[in-house]
mmCIF file of C-alpha atoms in Angstrom:
data_model
loop_
_atom_site.group_PDB
_atom_site.id
_atom_site.type_symbol
_atom_site.label_atom_id
_atom_site.label_comp_id
_atom_site.label_asym_id
_atom_site.label_seq_id
_atom_site.Cartn_x
_atom_site.Cartn_y
_atom_site.Cartn_z
ATOM 1 C CA LYS M 1 -17.600 23.265 -91.697
ATOM 2 C CA GLU M 2 -15.655 22.138 -88.491
ATOM 3 C CA GLU M 3 -14.565 18.970 -90.560
ATOM 4 C CA LEU M 4 -13.167 21.321 -93.250
ATOM 5 C CA LEU M 5 -11.424 23.401 -90.732
ATOM 6 C CA GLU M 6 -9.728 20.289 -88.989
ATOM 7 C CA GLU M 7 -8.888 18.821 -92.446
ATOM 8 C CA ALA M 8 -7.320 22.183 -93.432
ATOM 9 C CA ALA M 9 -5.538 22.372 -90.126
ATOM 10 C CA GLY M 10 -4.326 18.920 -90.615
ATOM 11 C CA ASN M 11 -2.721 19.816 -93.897
ATOM 12 C CA ASN M 12 -0.971 22.840 -92.347
ATOM 13 C CA PRO M 13 2.554 21.806 -91.412
ATOM 14 C CA ARG M 14 2.624 24.549 -88.805
ATOM 15 C CA VAL M 15 -0.558 23.343 -87.183
ATOM 16 C CA GLN M 16 0.748 19.741 -87.308
ATOM 17 C CA GLY M 17 3.901 20.869 -85.673
ATOM 18 C CA LEU M 18 2.033 22.573 -82.735
ATOM 19 C CA GLN M 19 -0.274 19.669 -82.491
ATOM 20 C CA ALA M 20 2.713 17.274 -82.165
ATOM 21 C CA GLU M 21 4.268 19.769 -79.626
ATOM 22 C CA LYS M 22 1.039 19.832 -77.661
ATOM 23 C CA ARG M 23 0.980 15.943 -77.622
ATOM 24 C CA ARG M 24 4.646 15.811 -76.412
ATOM 25 C CA LEU M 25 3.954 18.392 -73.701
ATOM 26 C CA GLU M 26 0.830 16.521 -72.581
ATOM 27 C CA ALA M 27 2.841 13.382 -72.351
ATOM 28 C CA ARG M 28 5.655 15.243 -70.445
ATOM 29 C CA ILE M 29 2.978 16.689 -68.034
ATOM 30 C CA ALA M 30 1.427 13.121 -67.392
ATOM 31 C CA GLN M 31 5.009 11.841 -66.805
ATOM 32 C CA MET M 32 5.769 14.570 -64.355
ATOM 33 C CA GLU M 33 2.453 13.963 -62.561
ATOM 34 C CA GLU M 34 3.369 10.371 -62.233
ATOM 35 C CA GLU M 35 6.799 11.274 -60.904
ATOM 36 C CA LEU M 36 5.196 13.789 -58.439
ATOM 37 C CA GLU M 37 2.869 11.183 -57.071
ATOM 38 C CA GLU M 38 5.865 8.772 -56.708
ATOM 39 C CA GLU M 39 7.845 11.378 -54.935
ATOM 40 C CA GLN M 40 4.864 12.261 -52.652
ATOM 41 C CA SER M 41 4.557 8.500 -51.788
ATOM 42 C CA VAL M 42 8.290 8.404 -50.907
ATOM 43 C CA GLY M 43 7.947 11.528 -48.947
ATOM 44 C CA GLU M 44 5.155 10.161 -46.944
ATOM 45 C CA ALA M 45 6.865 6.907 -46.384
ATOM 46 C CA ALA M 46 9.980 8.797 -45.186
ATOM 47 C CA VAL M 47 7.831 10.858 -42.853
ATOM 48 C CA GLU M 48 6.236 7.700 -41.346
ATOM 49 C CA LYS M 49 9.552 6.163 -40.985
ATOM 50 C CA GLN M 50 11.014 9.184 -39.294
ATOM 51 C CA ARG M 51 7.839 9.189 -36.878
ATOM 52 C CA LYS M 52 8.420 5.500 -36.059
ATOM 53 C CA THR M 53 12.171 6.179 -35.436
ATOM 54 C CA GLN M 54 11.239 9.008 -33.143
ATOM 55 C CA GLN M 55 8.896 6.873 -31.320
ATOM 56 C CA GLN M 56 11.677 4.338 -30.823
ATOM 57 C CA VAL M 57 14.126 7.030 -29.705
ATOM 58 C CA ASP M 58 11.556 8.260 -27.167
ATOM 59 C CA THR M 59 11.075 4.661 -25.855
ATOM 60 C CA LEU M 60 14.777 3.933 -25.649
ATOM 61 C CA ASN M 61 15.274 7.359 -23.797
ATOM 62 C CA GLY M 62 12.526 6.270 -21.380
ATOM 63 C CA GLU M 63 14.287 2.976 -20.852
ATOM 64 C CA LEU M 64 17.817 4.593 -20.359
ATOM 65 C CA THR M 65 16.352 7.014 -17.883
ATOM 66 C CA GLY M 66 14.944 3.930 -15.841
ATOM 67 C CA ALA M 67 18.022 1.997 -16.157
ATOM 68 C CA ARG M 68 20.144 5.071 -14.930
ATOM 69 C CA ALA M 69 17.786 5.325 -12.001
ATOM 70 C CA ASN M 70 18.186 1.742 -11.235
ATOM 71 C CA VAL M 71 22.010 1.945 -11.433
ATOM 72 C CA ASN M 72 21.948 4.938 -8.990
ATOM 73 C CA ARG M 73 19.637 3.081 -6.611
ATOM 74 C CA LEU M 74 21.883 -0.069 -6.798
ATOM 75 C CA GLU M 75 25.042 2.109 -6.218
ATOM 76 C CA GLN M 76 23.426 3.733 -3.135
ATOM 77 C CA SER M 77 22.576 0.323 -1.872
ATOM 78 C CA ASN M 78 26.041 -1.042 -2.447
ATOM 79 C CA GLN M 79 27.572 1.839 -0.698
ATOM 80 C CA SER M 80 25.130 1.395 2.259
ATOM 81 C CA LEU M 81 26.047 -2.417 2.338
ATOM 82 C CA GLU M 82 29.837 -1.552 2.216
ATOM 83 C CA ARG M 83 29.377 0.754 5.288
ATOM 84 C CA GLN M 84 27.504 -1.830 7.132
ATOM 85 C CA VAL M 85 30.266 -4.594 6.445
ATOM 86 C CA LYS M 86 32.828 -2.088 7.595
ATOM 87 C CA ASP M 87 31.011 -1.375 10.794
ATOM 88 C CA LEU M 88 30.389 -5.048 11.493
ATOM 89 C CA ARG M 89 34.039 -5.878 10.846
ATOM 90 C CA ALA M 90 35.112 -3.189 13.371
ATOM 91 C CA LYS M 91 32.629 -4.529 15.833
ATOM 92 C CA ALA M 92 33.917 -8.065 15.335
ATOM 93 C CA GLU M 93 37.440 -6.956 15.786
ATOM 94 C CA GLU M 94 36.522 -5.031 19.012
ATOM 95 C CA SER M 95 34.765 -8.189 20.219
ATOM 96 C CA VAL M 96 37.681 -10.389 19.415
ATOM 97 C CA SER M 97 40.097 -7.987 21.043
ATOM 98 C CA GLY M 98 37.755 -7.492 24.022
ATOM 99 C CA ALA M 99 37.461 -11.209 24.589
ATOM 100 C CA ALA M 100 41.183 -11.766 24.251
ATOM 101 C CA SER M 101 41.693 -9.085 26.881
ATOM 102 C CA LYS M 102 39.222 -10.689 29.175
ATOM 103 C CA ASN M 103 40.575 -14.151 28.757
ATOM 104 C CA LYS M 104 44.142 -12.752 29.368
ATOM 105 C CA ALA M 105 42.840 -11.132 32.602
ATOM 106 C CA ALA M 106 41.085 -14.348 33.683
ATOM 107 C CA LEU M 107 44.333 -16.321 32.824
ATOM 108 C CA ARG M 108 46.334 -13.988 34.936
ATOM 109 C CA ASN M 109 43.792 -14.222 37.755
ATOM 110 C CA MET M 110 43.957 -18.080 37.560
ATOM 111 C CA GLU M 111 47.640 -18.054 37.424
ATOM 112 C CA ASN M 112 47.671 -15.834 40.582
ATOM 113 C CA LYS M 113 45.280 -18.109 42.305
ATOM 114 C CA LEU M 114 47.420 -21.183 41.316
ATOM 115 C CA ALA M 115 50.537 -19.443 42.413
ATOM 116 C CA ALA M 116 48.802 -18.484 45.817
ATOM 117 C CA ALA M 117 47.563 -22.155 46.164
ATOM 118 C CA GLU M 118 51.090 -23.581 45.472
ATOM 119 C CA GLU M 119 52.572 -21.101 47.859
ATOM 120 C CA ALA M 120 50.023 -22.212 50.458
ATOM 121 C CA ALA M 121 50.693 -25.735 49.714
ATOM 122 C CA ASP M 122 54.405 -25.206 50.174
ATOM 123 C CA ASN M 123 53.807 -23.710 53.586
#
């Protein structure tokens, strides 16, 4: 009985058209399912790539923060050393100028003694 119904349906052009439409739609569904799986794979890959990129950004931000801290520390050290150099130069100039004054005073004292000795010798 079922065979007769299938045979009768197979001979009916309307049923044949519907069966052909059904096969076409099933093929389209299968194609769309494949496309969906492919898009999901692409989406998952994109999410993974974004996650890795974000990790790299976080790592680079940490490195940048560390580098900025090092730059600040080095700038402070440099400023401190520049102040020390300035202070040492000022002290050196004071020492040189103080030594020059002492030498001039000692020279004047010796000149006075020499003049006094020459005067005593002349008398």
